[in-house]
Structures are given as C-alpha cells and as structure tokens.
C-alpha cells in the first residue's frame, strides 16, 4: 500500500523548491501526499503541472490528522518543530519525521542527512529503527559536498572559513525585505541617475535613504542591499554565532567523529545581498603536503556534483558566482591554491544553491530511502 506523506511548510522557500524537485523526479507517484498549512487551512491544495490537486489544505496543528501519516516532511521552521514534534512523539506516533529546521539535529536519536557523504550511515540508521532525519545546515552541506574528497580521505586537520550567504537563506520574509529595499532605492534612482548628477551626491543621497527609519528592514533588521550583515542566528556563549557553531558540530556528527578525531572548523558567517546561493571561502590545514593536481583529483572524484573551476580570473567570473549556479545542483570549487602560509595550507572558494543541496535535496533523497 502507498504510504501517506504529510507536507508542512511547502509554501516557503525550501518547501517550494522541494516540491519542484519532487515533480521533476516524479517522486509523487510513489506515495499519497497530504498538504498542511499553519495559515492557509481550508484553501485549495497546490497546483501540480497546472492542475490543482483535489482537496483542501489541512491544519498543520491538528494532531489527529498528523498521527495518521506514515511520514511527515516539514520545511516550516523551528517554531513548528518545537511545538509539534515532542507532542507527536509523546502521543506514541511512530512515523518518520523529516525536517529542514535545525532543532533536532544534534539529538542522539536524529540522523543528519547528506547521503553523498553519509549514505551508509543513513541506511544503517533506518535498519536500526531510527525515525528522525534532519537536513544539515545549508553551509555545512555545501562545504561537505565541495570538500567531500578531503573529508573522506581524512586529509583535513582544520578549516577556517568565511561565508557569503544569500538573502533567501533567511526565508521568504528576508527576501521580501531585500526586494523592498531594491524598490525603495529604485524610486530615487529612477529620477536621479543621469550623467549630470554628481556621483558623490548620489552616494550621499542613497546612504541617507538607507539610514532612514522607514527603510524596509523588518526581517533583516538593518539594510542588506548595498551592505552586508556580519551576524546570522543567535549568539553562543563562546562568542560564535549559532550559524558558525553549527559548522564544526554538524560536520563532525555527519562524519561520526568524536573526541580527539574531531575536525576543528571555525570562521565567520556573513549575510550578503545575493538573491540565492551561498558562497564560502576556505583556508584548510591539510594533514600532509599534497600537490594541487592530486588535491583536485581527490576532490573531483568524490561525488558527481562537485567540479573544479581552474584558478583563472575568466573561469572564476564565469563559473564561480552565485548567479552562475542558481537553480542547479552543481557544487563548483575554485580559487584552489597553496596559501602563502605554507605547503600544508590550502586556499579555496566554493558555491552551492542553499535551497537545493543546502536544504531540499537531502530531504527529498532521504524520503526516497524511506519509501
Ligand atoms: P520560509 O520561506 O519563511 O517559509 C516558512 C513558512 O512561512 C511557509 O511554509 C509558510 O507557511 C509561511 N509563509 C509566510 N509567508 C509566506 C510567503 N510570502 N511565501 C511563502 N511562505 C510563507 O522559510 P524557509 O526559508 O523555507 O525555511 C524553512 C526551514 O528550513 C527553516 O527552519 C530554515 O532554517 C530551514 N532552512 C532554510 C534554508 C534556506 O536557504 N532558506 C536552508 C536550510 C534550511 P504556511 O503555509 O503554514 O503559512
């Protein structure tokens, strides 16, 4: 019998990318989908291939409806997970829970899913009866796919990173802020962008508009357009942001590394005005001196999504920008060179679509494993 799979959060950034991918791969033929919402209960089900599915959106807080499902896949966010997951489990629900939110990732009964890296562990966990499967943080997934060969061959001593994370990483509200900010500036530029205006005057006027109290920053809190935000998520006791903290913790959980085997990973996570796709720059201390050709071979042989971009300006501009990989599953890695710090220090830069490999794709793939 086909399984009942409930979708919560399918209207959001991650959820809508998930549905699109599942349609592309004909995944919906393998189960019966049931769609939920926290705000649109009773409205029509989503449209698939221009046809609206029969039926209406169910209430994502209705425990009786949820208890009937074999699998719940949620991209709704932390508040929903915190509220519903414990009640469902304590009510005896034994179905599979698949989640994009971070809350359950570090629980001992949860598996962080990124199957090109930990597929064996995922399959073993399913056999062992585990029921909770959580996607990793987006920058963690993208880093691990880019550097998968170095992780797999145990070549990394530590990593220092800087991220350049897109607005859409903050969800639909965040991207609306960015677009409203564009619109706000456009109203001024439309009238003032001509050759007779002094460029310094324009710069001054724009700065003034961005500093006004009515500039739209509901979610981003400060302007993101023509600016950047050097803090993502909450503060940890050690001064890291939670986004920075996740890099070491989740990576080592995925690799099942503990105690003295833990790979040290630290750096800064920064939000920039890119629409979609997270970029990261790495300084990696290798355990031994390996030549660049071998490093590139090890990296590119690891999985079919990673590709090496030659360390040339023209290639980097063509293949190593957020715009060039938006909407694809590609994980390009470039700017690969030995750092001037020494032969064991590797410098590199990578990009990935944080809504695909960084969020929706690992969830879609674990659902297929479970089915
Ligand atoms: P999101 O776009 O804000 O969507 C979450 C929910 O907000 C939707 O399911 C929808 O729920 C509601 N919503 C309110 N206004 C909406 C609008 N105008 N358009 C669409 N939905 C709207 O959040 P998200 O970015 O997808 O993130 C979901 C979870 O995935 C979070 O836990 C996040 O941390 C995690 N995650 C996100 C990313 C990313 O790149 N964005 C990457 C990895 C993990 P209702 O239908 O119930 O109203």
mmCIF file of C-alpha atoms and ligand atoms in Angstrom:
data_model
loop_
_atom_site.group_PDB
_atom_site.id
_atom_site.type_symbol
_atom_site.label_atom_id
_atom_site.label_comp_id
_atom_site.label_asym_id
_atom_site.label_seq_id
_atom_site.Cartn_x
_atom_site.Cartn_y
_atom_site.Cartn_z
ATOM 1 C CA UNK A 1 0.000 0.000 0.000
ATOM 2 C CA UNK A 2 1.224 3.518 -0.788
ATOM 3 C CA UNK A 3 2.384 5.478 2.229
ATOM 4 C CA UNK A 4 0.721 8.685 3.439
ATOM 5 C CA UNK A 5 3.251 11.522 3.405
ATOM 6 C CA UNK A 6 2.337 14.846 5.009
ATOM 7 C CA UNK A 7 3.913 18.078 3.741
ATOM 8 C CA UNK A 8 4.201 21.024 6.117
ATOM 9 C CA UNK A 9 5.939 24.256 5.079
ATOM 10 C CA UNK A 10 5.697 23.537 1.348
ATOM 11 C CA UNK A 11 4.795 27.199 0.568
ATOM 12 C CA UNK A 12 8.088 28.568 1.875
ATOM 13 C CA UNK A 13 11.468 28.931 0.128
ATOM 14 C CA UNK A 14 12.725 25.441 0.962
ATOM 15 C CA UNK A 15 9.315 23.764 0.668
ATOM 16 C CA UNK A 16 8.561 25.150 -2.779
ATOM 17 C CA UNK A 17 11.990 24.141 -4.078
ATOM 18 C CA UNK A 18 11.391 20.685 -2.591
ATOM 19 C CA UNK A 19 8.054 20.298 -4.407
ATOM 20 C CA UNK A 20 9.607 21.456 -7.680
ATOM 21 C CA UNK A 21 12.397 18.888 -7.419
ATOM 22 C CA UNK A 22 9.943 16.128 -6.494
ATOM 23 C CA UNK A 23 7.822 16.942 -9.525
ATOM 24 C CA UNK A 24 10.896 16.890 -11.783
ATOM 25 C CA UNK A 25 11.816 13.440 -10.470
ATOM 26 C CA UNK A 26 8.237 12.041 -10.495
ATOM 27 C CA UNK A 27 8.531 11.325 -6.775
ATOM 28 C CA UNK A 28 4.822 11.901 -6.137
ATOM 29 C CA UNK A 29 3.909 8.688 -7.924
ATOM 30 C CA UNK A 30 5.412 6.670 -5.073
ATOM 31 C CA UNK A 31 3.147 7.843 -2.197
ATOM 32 C CA UNK A 32 -0.039 9.716 -1.316
ATOM 33 C CA UNK A 33 0.723 13.349 -0.437
ATOM 34 C CA UNK A 34 -1.294 15.266 2.155
ATOM 35 C CA UNK A 35 -0.734 19.039 2.330
ATOM 36 C CA UNK A 36 -0.864 21.106 5.505
ATOM 37 C CA UNK A 37 -0.542 24.774 6.375
ATOM 38 C CA UNK A 38 -0.297 26.851 9.522
ATOM 39 C CA UNK A 39 -2.018 29.845 7.914
ATOM 40 C CA UNK A 40 -3.980 28.735 4.834
ATOM 41 C CA UNK A 41 -6.144 25.932 6.286
ATOM 42 C CA UNK A 42 -9.146 25.128 4.065
ATOM 43 C CA UNK A 43 -7.638 26.774 0.973
ATOM 44 C CA UNK A 44 -7.013 24.752 -2.167
ATOM 45 C CA UNK A 45 -4.179 22.228 -2.433
ATOM 46 C CA UNK A 46 -1.123 23.233 -4.520
ATOM 47 C CA UNK A 47 -1.106 23.204 -8.305
ATOM 48 C CA UNK A 48 0.878 20.432 -9.977
ATOM 49 C CA UNK A 49 1.596 20.657 -13.679
ATOM 50 C CA UNK A 50 -1.062 23.388 -13.958
ATOM 51 C CA UNK A 51 -3.667 21.168 -12.238
ATOM 52 C CA UNK A 52 -4.812 21.861 -8.672
ATOM 53 C CA UNK A 53 -4.733 18.655 -6.640
ATOM 54 C CA UNK A 54 -8.176 17.713 -5.333
ATOM 55 C CA UNK A 55 -8.796 18.509 -1.692
ATOM 56 C CA UNK A 56 -8.019 21.318 0.719
ATOM 57 C CA UNK A 57 -5.135 22.264 2.967
ATOM 58 C CA UNK A 58 -5.304 20.631 6.366
ATOM 59 C CA UNK A 59 -4.414 22.227 9.665
ATOM 60 C CA UNK A 60 -0.731 21.635 10.445
ATOM 61 C CA UNK A 61 -1.556 21.794 14.172
ATOM 62 C CA UNK A 62 -4.251 19.098 14.035
ATOM 63 C CA UNK A 63 -2.655 16.179 15.895
ATOM 64 C CA UNK A 64 -5.293 13.642 14.857
ATOM 65 C CA UNK A 65 -4.617 14.297 11.160
ATOM 66 C CA UNK A 66 -0.854 14.189 11.711
ATOM 67 C CA UNK A 67 -0.995 10.932 13.703
ATOM 68 C CA UNK A 68 -2.425 9.148 10.660
ATOM 69 C CA UNK A 69 0.604 9.869 8.499
ATOM 70 C CA UNK A 70 3.443 7.408 7.847
ATOM 71 C CA UNK A 71 5.907 10.208 7.153
ATOM 72 C CA UNK A 72 5.908 13.935 7.870
ATOM 73 C CA UNK A 73 8.241 16.172 5.931
ATOM 74 C CA UNK A 74 8.436 19.697 7.316
ATOM 75 C CA UNK A 75 10.108 22.820 5.973
ATOM 76 C CA UNK A 76 8.052 25.047 8.253
ATOM 77 C CA UNK A 77 10.817 26.126 10.615
ATOM 78 C CA UNK A 78 11.875 25.827 14.244
ATOM 79 C CA UNK A 79 8.762 27.132 15.978
ATOM 80 C CA UNK A 80 6.664 24.443 14.346
ATOM 81 C CA UNK A 81 9.147 21.644 15.095
ATOM 82 C CA UNK A 82 9.462 22.695 18.740
ATOM 83 C CA UNK A 83 5.717 22.792 19.168
ATOM 84 C CA UNK A 84 4.585 19.669 17.297
ATOM 85 C CA UNK A 85 7.404 17.097 17.316
ATOM 86 C CA UNK A 86 7.525 16.439 21.101
ATOM 87 C CA UNK A 87 3.736 16.164 21.359
ATOM 88 C CA UNK A 88 3.532 13.763 18.416
ATOM 89 C CA UNK A 89 6.256 11.532 19.799
ATOM 90 C CA UNK A 90 4.886 11.571 23.329
ATOM 91 C CA UNK A 91 1.471 10.650 21.909
ATOM 92 C CA UNK A 92 3.025 7.483 20.528
ATOM 93 C CA UNK A 93 3.353 8.451 16.857
ATOM 94 C CA UNK A 94 5.916 6.103 15.312
ATOM 95 C CA UNK A 95 6.152 7.594 11.825
ATOM 96 C CA UNK A 96 9.212 9.086 10.161
ATOM 97 C CA UNK A 97 9.899 12.776 10.724
ATOM 98 C CA UNK A 98 11.969 14.589 8.060
ATOM 99 C CA UNK A 99 12.834 18.199 8.858
ATOM 100 C CA UNK A 100 14.723 21.188 7.401
ATOM 101 C CA UNK A 101 14.876 23.053 10.733
ATOM 102 C CA UNK A 102 17.907 22.801 12.988
ATOM 103 C CA UNK A 103 16.283 21.986 16.355
ATOM 104 C CA UNK A 104 16.564 18.203 16.353
ATOM 105 C CA UNK A 105 19.884 17.854 14.501
ATOM 106 C CA UNK A 106 22.113 17.241 17.498
ATOM 107 C CA UNK A 107 19.688 14.877 19.305
ATOM 108 C CA UNK A 108 21.132 11.408 19.724
ATOM 109 C CA UNK A 109 18.070 9.825 18.112
ATOM 110 C CA UNK A 110 18.321 12.017 14.994
ATOM 111 C CA UNK A 111 20.386 11.459 11.893
ATOM 112 C CA UNK A 112 21.683 14.440 9.931
ATOM 113 C CA UNK A 113 21.143 13.542 6.284
ATOM 114 C CA UNK A 114 23.534 14.244 3.429
ATOM 115 C CA UNK A 115 23.617 10.934 1.602
ATOM 116 C CA UNK A 116 26.509 11.533 -0.833
ATOM 117 C CA UNK A 117 28.610 11.873 2.334
ATOM 118 C CA UNK A 118 26.852 9.675 4.925
ATOM 119 C CA UNK A 119 24.530 7.469 2.826
ATOM 120 C CA UNK A 120 25.766 4.273 4.530
ATOM 121 C CA UNK A 121 25.057 5.693 7.948
ATOM 122 C CA UNK A 122 21.567 6.793 6.873
ATOM 123 C CA UNK A 123 20.715 3.309 5.558
ATOM 124 C CA UNK A 124 22.139 1.678 8.697
ATOM 125 C CA UNK A 125 20.104 4.026 10.900
ATOM 126 C CA UNK A 126 16.901 3.162 9.027
ATOM 127 C CA UNK A 127 17.664 -0.540 9.563
ATOM 128 C CA UNK A 128 18.307 0.181 13.238
ATOM 129 C CA UNK A 129 14.823 1.711 13.538
ATOM 130 C CA UNK A 130 15.678 5.407 13.792
ATOM 131 C CA UNK A 131 12.757 7.601 12.824
ATOM 132 C CA UNK A 132 14.025 11.186 12.761
ATOM 133 C CA UNK A 133 16.010 12.524 9.813
ATOM 134 C CA UNK A 134 17.125 16.126 9.664
ATOM 135 C CA UNK A 135 18.782 18.104 6.865
ATOM 136 C CA UNK A 136 22.045 19.743 7.872
ATOM 137 C CA UNK A 137 22.683 23.454 7.951
ATOM 138 C CA UNK A 138 22.960 24.795 4.394
ATOM 139 C CA UNK A 139 26.591 25.934 4.580
ATOM 140 C CA UNK A 140 27.544 22.613 6.209
ATOM 141 C CA UNK A 141 26.013 20.575 3.347
ATOM 142 C CA UNK A 142 27.589 22.779 0.698
ATOM 143 C CA UNK A 143 31.021 22.698 2.352
ATOM 144 C CA UNK A 144 30.895 18.928 2.809
ATOM 145 C CA UNK A 145 29.974 18.280 -0.814
ATOM 146 C CA UNK A 146 32.692 20.658 -2.039
ATOM 147 C CA UNK A 147 35.401 19.181 0.212
ATOM 148 C CA UNK A 148 33.955 15.633 0.357
ATOM 149 C CA UNK A 149 37.115 14.012 -1.050
ATOM 150 C CA UNK A 150 39.325 15.674 1.540
ATOM 151 C CA UNK A 151 36.989 14.653 4.370
ATOM 152 C CA UNK A 152 36.648 11.075 3.083
ATOM 153 C CA UNK A 153 40.409 10.641 2.824
ATOM 154 C CA UNK A 154 40.913 12.111 6.285
ATOM 155 C CA UNK A 155 43.219 14.823 4.952
ATOM 156 C CA UNK A 156 41.900 17.799 6.901
ATOM 157 C CA UNK A 157 43.419 18.990 10.174
ATOM 158 C CA UNK A 158 41.320 22.137 10.477
ATOM 159 C CA UNK A 159 39.289 24.596 8.409
ATOM 160 C CA UNK A 160 38.903 28.329 8.756
ATOM 161 C CA UNK A 161 36.015 29.685 6.686
ATOM 162 C CA UNK A 162 34.186 32.863 5.699
ATOM 163 C CA UNK A 163 30.713 32.620 4.269
ATOM 164 C CA UNK A 164 28.829 34.933 1.919
ATOM 165 C CA UNK A 165 25.226 33.835 2.409
ATOM 166 C CA UNK A 166 22.309 34.829 0.188
ATOM 167 C CA UNK A 167 19.217 36.712 1.356
ATOM 168 C CA UNK A 168 16.940 33.759 0.558
ATOM 169 C CA UNK A 169 18.820 31.771 3.223
ATOM 170 C CA UNK A 170 16.831 33.816 5.742
ATOM 171 C CA UNK A 171 13.463 32.683 4.302
ATOM 172 C CA UNK A 172 10.688 34.350 2.334
ATOM 173 C CA UNK A 173 10.365 37.317 4.742
ATOM 174 C CA UNK A 174 14.043 38.142 4.408
ATOM 175 C CA UNK A 175 13.952 38.087 0.622
ATOM 176 C CA UNK A 176 10.877 40.336 0.638
ATOM 177 C CA UNK A 177 12.900 42.836 2.694
ATOM 178 C CA UNK A 178 15.715 42.763 0.150
ATOM 179 C CA UNK A 179 13.316 43.271 -2.767
ATOM 180 C CA UNK A 180 11.522 46.110 -0.996
ATOM 181 C CA UNK A 181 14.911 47.713 -0.344
ATOM 182 C CA UNK A 182 15.698 47.464 -4.079
ATOM 183 C CA UNK A 183 12.329 49.043 -4.845
ATOM 184 C CA UNK A 184 12.889 51.862 -2.366
ATOM 185 C CA UNK A 185 16.251 52.796 -3.870
ATOM 186 C CA UNK A 186 14.877 52.474 -7.361
ATOM 187 C CA UNK A 187 12.273 55.157 -6.683
ATOM 188 C CA UNK A 188 15.142 57.605 -6.056
ATOM 189 C CA UNK A 189 17.424 56.327 -8.836
ATOM 190 C CA UNK A 190 14.675 56.445 -11.432
ATOM 191 C CA UNK A 191 14.626 60.230 -11.122
ATOM 192 C CA UNK A 192 18.268 60.936 -10.328
ATOM 193 C CA UNK A 193 20.501 58.549 -12.222
ATOM 194 C CA UNK A 194 21.762 60.696 -15.046
ATOM 195 C CA UNK A 195 25.213 61.797 -16.094
ATOM 196 C CA UNK A 196 24.736 65.359 -14.903
ATOM 197 C CA UNK A 197 24.313 64.319 -11.257
ATOM 198 C CA UNK A 198 27.492 64.138 -9.198
ATOM 199 C CA UNK A 199 28.195 60.522 -8.265
ATOM 200 C CA UNK A 200 29.115 61.582 -4.750
ATOM 201 C CA UNK A 201 25.754 63.294 -4.349
ATOM 202 C CA UNK A 202 24.008 60.079 -5.410
ATOM 203 C CA UNK A 203 26.096 58.070 -2.960
ATOM 204 C CA UNK A 204 25.233 60.530 -0.173
ATOM 205 C CA UNK A 205 21.515 60.533 -1.011
ATOM 206 C CA UNK A 206 21.370 56.731 -1.166
ATOM 207 C CA UNK A 207 23.135 56.436 2.186
ATOM 208 C CA UNK A 208 20.632 58.892 3.665
ATOM 209 C CA UNK A 209 17.657 56.892 2.325
ATOM 210 C CA UNK A 210 19.103 53.640 3.713
ATOM 211 C CA UNK A 211 19.583 55.199 7.147
ATOM 212 C CA UNK A 212 16.004 56.485 7.373
ATOM 213 C CA UNK A 213 13.688 54.862 9.917
ATOM 214 C CA UNK A 214 11.156 53.907 7.258
ATOM 215 C CA UNK A 215 13.644 51.891 5.147
ATOM 216 C CA UNK A 216 12.146 48.328 4.976
ATOM 217 C CA UNK A 217 14.195 46.124 7.340
ATOM 218 C CA UNK A 218 11.504 44.086 9.116
ATOM 219 C CA UNK A 219 13.425 40.786 8.953
ATOM 220 C CA UNK A 220 16.970 41.834 8.054
ATOM 221 C CA UNK A 221 16.928 44.463 10.892
ATOM 222 C CA UNK A 222 19.483 46.604 9.009
ATOM 223 C CA UNK A 223 19.713 47.266 5.257
ATOM 224 C CA UNK A 224 21.080 44.319 3.291
ATOM 225 C CA UNK A 225 21.130 45.942 -0.138
ATOM 226 C CA UNK A 226 24.500 47.663 -0.793
ATOM 227 C CA UNK A 227 25.526 46.482 2.663
ATOM 228 C CA UNK A 228 26.276 43.215 4.483
ATOM 229 C CA UNK A 229 25.311 41.697 7.828
ATOM 230 C CA UNK A 230 28.125 40.070 9.796
ATOM 231 C CA UNK A 231 25.861 38.009 12.056
ATOM 232 C CA UNK A 232 23.473 35.126 11.329
ATOM 233 C CA UNK A 233 21.291 33.494 14.004
ATOM 234 C CA UNK A 234 21.705 33.856 17.787
ATOM 235 C CA UNK A 235 24.825 34.269 19.969
ATOM 236 C CA UNK A 236 26.540 31.291 21.601
ATOM 237 C CA UNK A 237 28.323 31.584 24.947
ATOM 238 C CA UNK A 238 31.743 31.385 23.287
ATOM 239 C CA UNK A 239 31.026 34.440 21.092
ATOM 240 C CA UNK A 240 30.335 32.479 17.916
ATOM 241 C CA UNK A 241 27.024 32.963 16.148
ATOM 242 C CA UNK A 242 24.900 29.796 16.123
ATOM 243 C CA UNK A 243 25.406 29.568 12.344
ATOM 244 C CA UNK A 244 29.192 29.477 12.909
ATOM 245 C CA UNK A 245 28.844 26.964 15.752
ATOM 246 C CA UNK A 246 26.906 24.550 13.503
ATOM 247 C CA UNK A 247 29.793 24.176 11.051
ATOM 248 C CA UNK A 248 32.034 22.144 13.370
ATOM 249 C CA UNK A 249 29.279 20.422 15.352
ATOM 250 C CA UNK A 250 27.168 19.194 12.424
ATOM 251 C CA UNK A 251 30.132 18.294 10.194
ATOM 252 C CA UNK A 252 31.618 16.052 12.879
ATOM 253 C CA UNK A 253 28.243 14.478 13.634
ATOM 254 C CA UNK A 254 27.772 13.655 9.935
ATOM 255 C CA UNK A 255 31.281 12.181 9.812
ATOM 256 C CA UNK A 256 30.710 10.406 13.153
ATOM 257 C CA UNK A 257 33.916 11.924 14.502
ATOM 258 C CA UNK A 258 34.293 12.217 18.264
ATOM 259 C CA UNK A 259 36.814 13.335 20.890
ATOM 260 C CA UNK A 260 40.378 13.534 19.553
ATOM 261 C CA UNK A 261 39.254 12.840 15.955
ATOM 262 C CA UNK A 262 37.099 15.963 15.770
ATOM 263 C CA UNK A 263 37.976 18.268 12.881
ATOM 264 C CA UNK A 264 38.238 21.849 14.117
ATOM 265 C CA UNK A 265 36.195 24.236 11.993
ATOM 266 C CA UNK A 266 35.633 27.906 12.740
ATOM 267 C CA UNK A 267 35.073 31.198 10.950
ATOM 268 C CA UNK A 268 32.629 33.991 10.215
ATOM 269 C CA UNK A 269 29.160 33.676 8.686
ATOM 270 C CA UNK A 270 28.044 36.756 6.791
ATOM 271 C CA UNK A 271 24.770 37.612 5.036
ATOM 272 C CA UNK A 272 25.184 39.421 1.706
ATOM 273 C CA UNK A 273 22.714 40.794 -0.836
ATOM 274 C CA UNK A 274 22.915 37.824 -3.248
ATOM 275 C CA UNK A 275 19.433 36.568 -4.091
ATOM 276 C CA UNK A 276 20.179 32.850 -3.885
ATOM 277 C CA UNK A 277 23.226 30.548 -3.343
ATOM 278 C CA UNK A 278 25.743 30.583 -0.528
ATOM 279 C CA UNK A 279 29.454 31.100 -1.209
ATOM 280 C CA UNK A 280 32.268 30.154 1.146
ATOM 281 C CA UNK A 281 35.975 30.765 1.210
ATOM 282 C CA UNK A 282 38.195 28.239 2.999
ATOM 283 C CA UNK A 283 41.653 28.141 4.464
ATOM 284 C CA UNK A 284 42.352 24.464 5.100
ATOM 285 C CA UNK A 285 45.240 22.998 7.056
ATOM 286 C CA UNK A 286 45.967 19.630 5.475
ATOM 287 C CA UNK A 287 47.441 16.744 7.451
ATOM 288 C CA UNK A 288 50.183 16.379 4.848
ATOM 289 C CA UNK A 289 51.684 18.199 1.906
ATOM 290 C CA UNK A 290 49.840 17.099 -1.256
ATOM 291 C CA UNK A 291 50.307 18.642 -4.671
ATOM 292 C CA UNK A 292 47.477 20.657 -6.222
ATOM 293 C CA UNK A 293 46.826 18.169 -9.059
ATOM 294 C CA UNK A 294 46.266 15.364 -6.556
ATOM 295 C CA UNK A 295 44.063 17.592 -4.386
ATOM 296 C CA UNK A 296 41.904 18.490 -7.394
ATOM 297 C CA UNK A 297 41.665 14.813 -8.415
ATOM 298 C CA UNK A 298 40.633 13.749 -4.898
ATOM 299 C CA UNK A 299 38.008 16.499 -4.706
ATOM 300 C CA UNK A 300 36.506 15.942 -8.151
ATOM 301 C CA UNK A 301 36.359 12.134 -7.819
ATOM 302 C CA UNK A 302 34.294 12.243 -4.646
ATOM 303 C CA UNK A 303 30.789 12.912 -5.928
ATOM 304 C CA UNK A 304 29.160 13.757 -9.238
ATOM 305 C CA UNK A 305 28.040 17.258 -8.280
ATOM 306 C CA UNK A 306 31.403 18.806 -7.380
ATOM 307 C CA UNK A 307 33.542 20.308 -10.147
ATOM 308 C CA UNK A 308 36.872 22.097 -10.217
ATOM 309 C CA UNK A 309 36.991 25.626 -11.606
ATOM 310 C CA UNK A 310 40.519 26.425 -12.818
ATOM 311 C CA UNK A 311 42.169 29.159 -10.787
ATOM 312 C CA UNK A 312 41.869 31.752 -13.584
ATOM 313 C CA UNK A 313 40.021 35.064 -13.494
ATOM 314 C CA UNK A 314 37.869 34.440 -16.585
ATOM 315 C CA UNK A 315 36.832 30.938 -15.429
ATOM 316 C CA UNK A 316 36.078 32.182 -11.910
ATOM 317 C CA UNK A 317 33.872 35.008 -13.200
ATOM 318 C CA UNK A 318 32.038 32.600 -15.488
ATOM 319 C CA UNK A 319 31.606 29.603 -13.176
ATOM 320 C CA UNK A 320 32.101 30.709 -9.596
ATOM 321 C CA UNK A 321 29.386 33.261 -8.903
ATOM 322 C CA UNK A 322 26.001 32.754 -7.204
ATOM 323 C CA UNK A 323 24.227 33.777 -10.400
ATOM 324 C CA UNK A 324 26.009 31.136 -12.477
ATOM 325 C CA UNK A 325 24.795 28.214 -10.370
ATOM 326 C CA UNK A 326 21.393 29.364 -9.096
ATOM 327 C CA UNK A 327 18.754 26.655 -9.522
ATOM 328 C CA UNK A 328 21.293 23.885 -10.192
ATOM 329 C CA UNK A 329 22.726 21.049 -8.120
ATOM 330 C CA UNK A 330 26.278 21.993 -9.135
ATOM 331 C CA UNK A 331 28.948 22.486 -6.483
ATOM 332 C CA UNK A 332 31.810 24.336 -8.162
ATOM 333 C CA UNK A 333 35.039 24.797 -6.198
ATOM 334 C CA UNK A 334 37.767 27.086 -7.434
ATOM 335 C CA UNK A 335 40.494 29.543 -6.400
ATOM 336 C CA UNK A 336 42.338 26.388 -5.334
ATOM 337 C CA UNK A 337 45.938 27.196 -4.485
ATOM 338 C CA UNK A 338 48.530 26.644 -1.809
ATOM 339 C CA UNK A 339 48.383 29.538 0.632
ATOM 340 C CA UNK A 340 51.490 31.613 1.197
ATOM 341 C CA UNK A 341 51.300 30.403 4.837
ATOM 342 C CA UNK A 342 52.905 27.094 3.815
ATOM 343 C CA UNK A 343 52.654 23.916 1.749
ATOM 344 C CA UNK A 344 50.051 22.272 4.004
ATOM 345 C CA UNK A 345 47.717 25.300 3.794
ATOM 346 C CA UNK A 346 45.128 25.186 1.044
ATOM 347 C CA UNK A 347 43.011 28.114 -0.080
ATOM 348 C CA UNK A 348 39.717 27.521 -1.941
ATOM 349 C CA UNK A 349 36.329 29.069 -2.713
ATOM 350 C CA UNK A 350 33.075 27.232 -3.344
ATOM 351 C CA UNK A 351 29.394 27.931 -4.082
ATOM 352 C CA UNK A 352 26.191 25.936 -3.948
ATOM 353 C CA UNK A 353 22.470 26.525 -4.149
ATOM 354 C CA UNK A 354 21.478 26.583 -0.486
ATOM 355 C CA UNK A 355 17.856 25.817 -1.321
ATOM 356 C CA UNK A 356 18.773 22.685 -3.283
ATOM 357 C CA UNK A 357 21.771 20.805 -1.859
ATOM 358 C CA UNK A 358 21.710 23.132 1.134
ATOM 359 C CA UNK A 359 18.144 22.211 2.115
ATOM 360 C CA UNK A 360 15.561 20.493 -0.121
ATOM 361 C CA UNK A 361 17.609 17.875 -1.964
ATOM 362 C CA UNK A 362 18.874 15.862 1.043
ATOM 363 C CA UNK A 363 15.282 15.756 2.390
ATOM 364 C CA UNK A 364 13.895 14.572 -0.944
ATOM 365 C CA UNK A 365 16.531 11.851 -1.145
ATOM 366 C CA UNK A 366 16.016 10.567 2.390
ATOM 367 C CA UNK A 367 12.273 10.364 1.709
ATOM 368 C CA UNK A 368 13.107 8.083 -1.240
ATOM 369 C CA UNK A 369 15.282 5.890 1.028
ATOM 370 C CA UNK A 370 12.385 5.578 3.472
ATOM 371 C CA UNK A 371 9.836 4.737 0.811
HETATM 372 P P1 LIG B 1 10.054 30.470 4.762
HETATM 373 O O1 LIG B 1 10.295 30.775 3.313
HETATM 374 O O2 LIG B 1 9.931 31.651 5.661
HETATM 375 O O3 LIG B 1 8.723 29.567 4.846
HETATM 376 C C1 LIG B 1 8.226 29.036 6.055
HETATM 377 C C2 LIG B 1 6.710 29.173 6.095
HETATM 378 O O4 LIG B 1 6.338 30.533 6.180
HETATM 379 C C3 LIG B 1 5.944 28.688 4.880
HETATM 380 O O5 LIG B 1 5.837 27.320 4.843
HETATM 381 C C4 LIG B 1 4.592 29.364 5.055
HETATM 382 O O6 LIG B 1 3.827 28.574 5.976
HETATM 383 C C5 LIG B 1 4.967 30.668 5.745
HETATM 384 N N1 LIG B 1 4.902 31.854 4.877
HETATM 385 C C6 LIG B 1 4.574 33.065 5.334
HETATM 386 N N2 LIG B 1 4.610 33.967 4.352
HETATM 387 C C7 LIG B 1 4.959 33.333 3.238
HETATM 388 C C8 LIG B 1 5.180 33.749 1.885
HETATM 389 N N3 LIG B 1 5.016 35.009 1.498
HETATM 390 N N4 LIG B 1 5.581 32.833 0.983
HETATM 391 C C9 LIG B 1 5.761 31.558 1.359
HETATM 392 N N5 LIG B 1 5.562 31.110 2.619
HETATM 393 C C10 LIG B 1 5.171 31.994 3.566
HETATM 394 O O7 LIG B 1 11.202 29.578 5.373
HETATM 395 P P2 LIG B 1 12.326 28.709 4.620
HETATM 396 O O8 LIG B 1 13.442 29.583 4.202
HETATM 397 O O9 LIG B 1 11.690 27.867 3.599
HETATM 398 O O10 LIG B 1 12.887 27.837 5.844
HETATM 399 C C11 LIG B 1 12.174 26.744 6.386
HETATM 400 C C12 LIG B 1 13.096 25.973 7.326
HETATM 401 O O11 LIG B 1 14.216 25.473 6.574
HETATM 402 C C13 LIG B 1 13.702 26.820 8.451
HETATM 403 O O12 LIG B 1 13.816 26.038 9.612
HETATM 404 C C14 LIG B 1 15.088 27.162 7.938
HETATM 405 O O13 LIG B 1 16.004 27.399 8.972
HETATM 406 C C15 LIG B 1 15.430 25.888 7.181
HETATM 407 N N6 LIG B 1 16.417 26.093 6.113
HETATM 408 C C16 LIG B 1 16.268 27.135 5.254
HETATM 409 C C17 LIG B 1 17.200 27.304 4.234
HETATM 410 C C18 LIG B 1 17.086 28.450 3.250
HETATM 411 O O14 LIG B 1 18.001 28.608 2.445
HETATM 412 N N7 LIG B 1 16.021 29.262 3.260
HETATM 413 C C19 LIG B 1 18.259 26.415 4.115
HETATM 414 C C20 LIG B 1 18.364 25.328 5.013
HETATM 415 C C21 LIG B 1 17.420 25.185 5.999
HETATM 416 P P3 LIG B 1 2.249 28.437 5.921
HETATM 417 O O15 LIG B 1 1.831 27.874 4.595
HETATM 418 O O16 LIG B 1 1.930 27.488 7.032
HETATM 419 O O17 LIG B 1 1.745 29.824 6.130
#
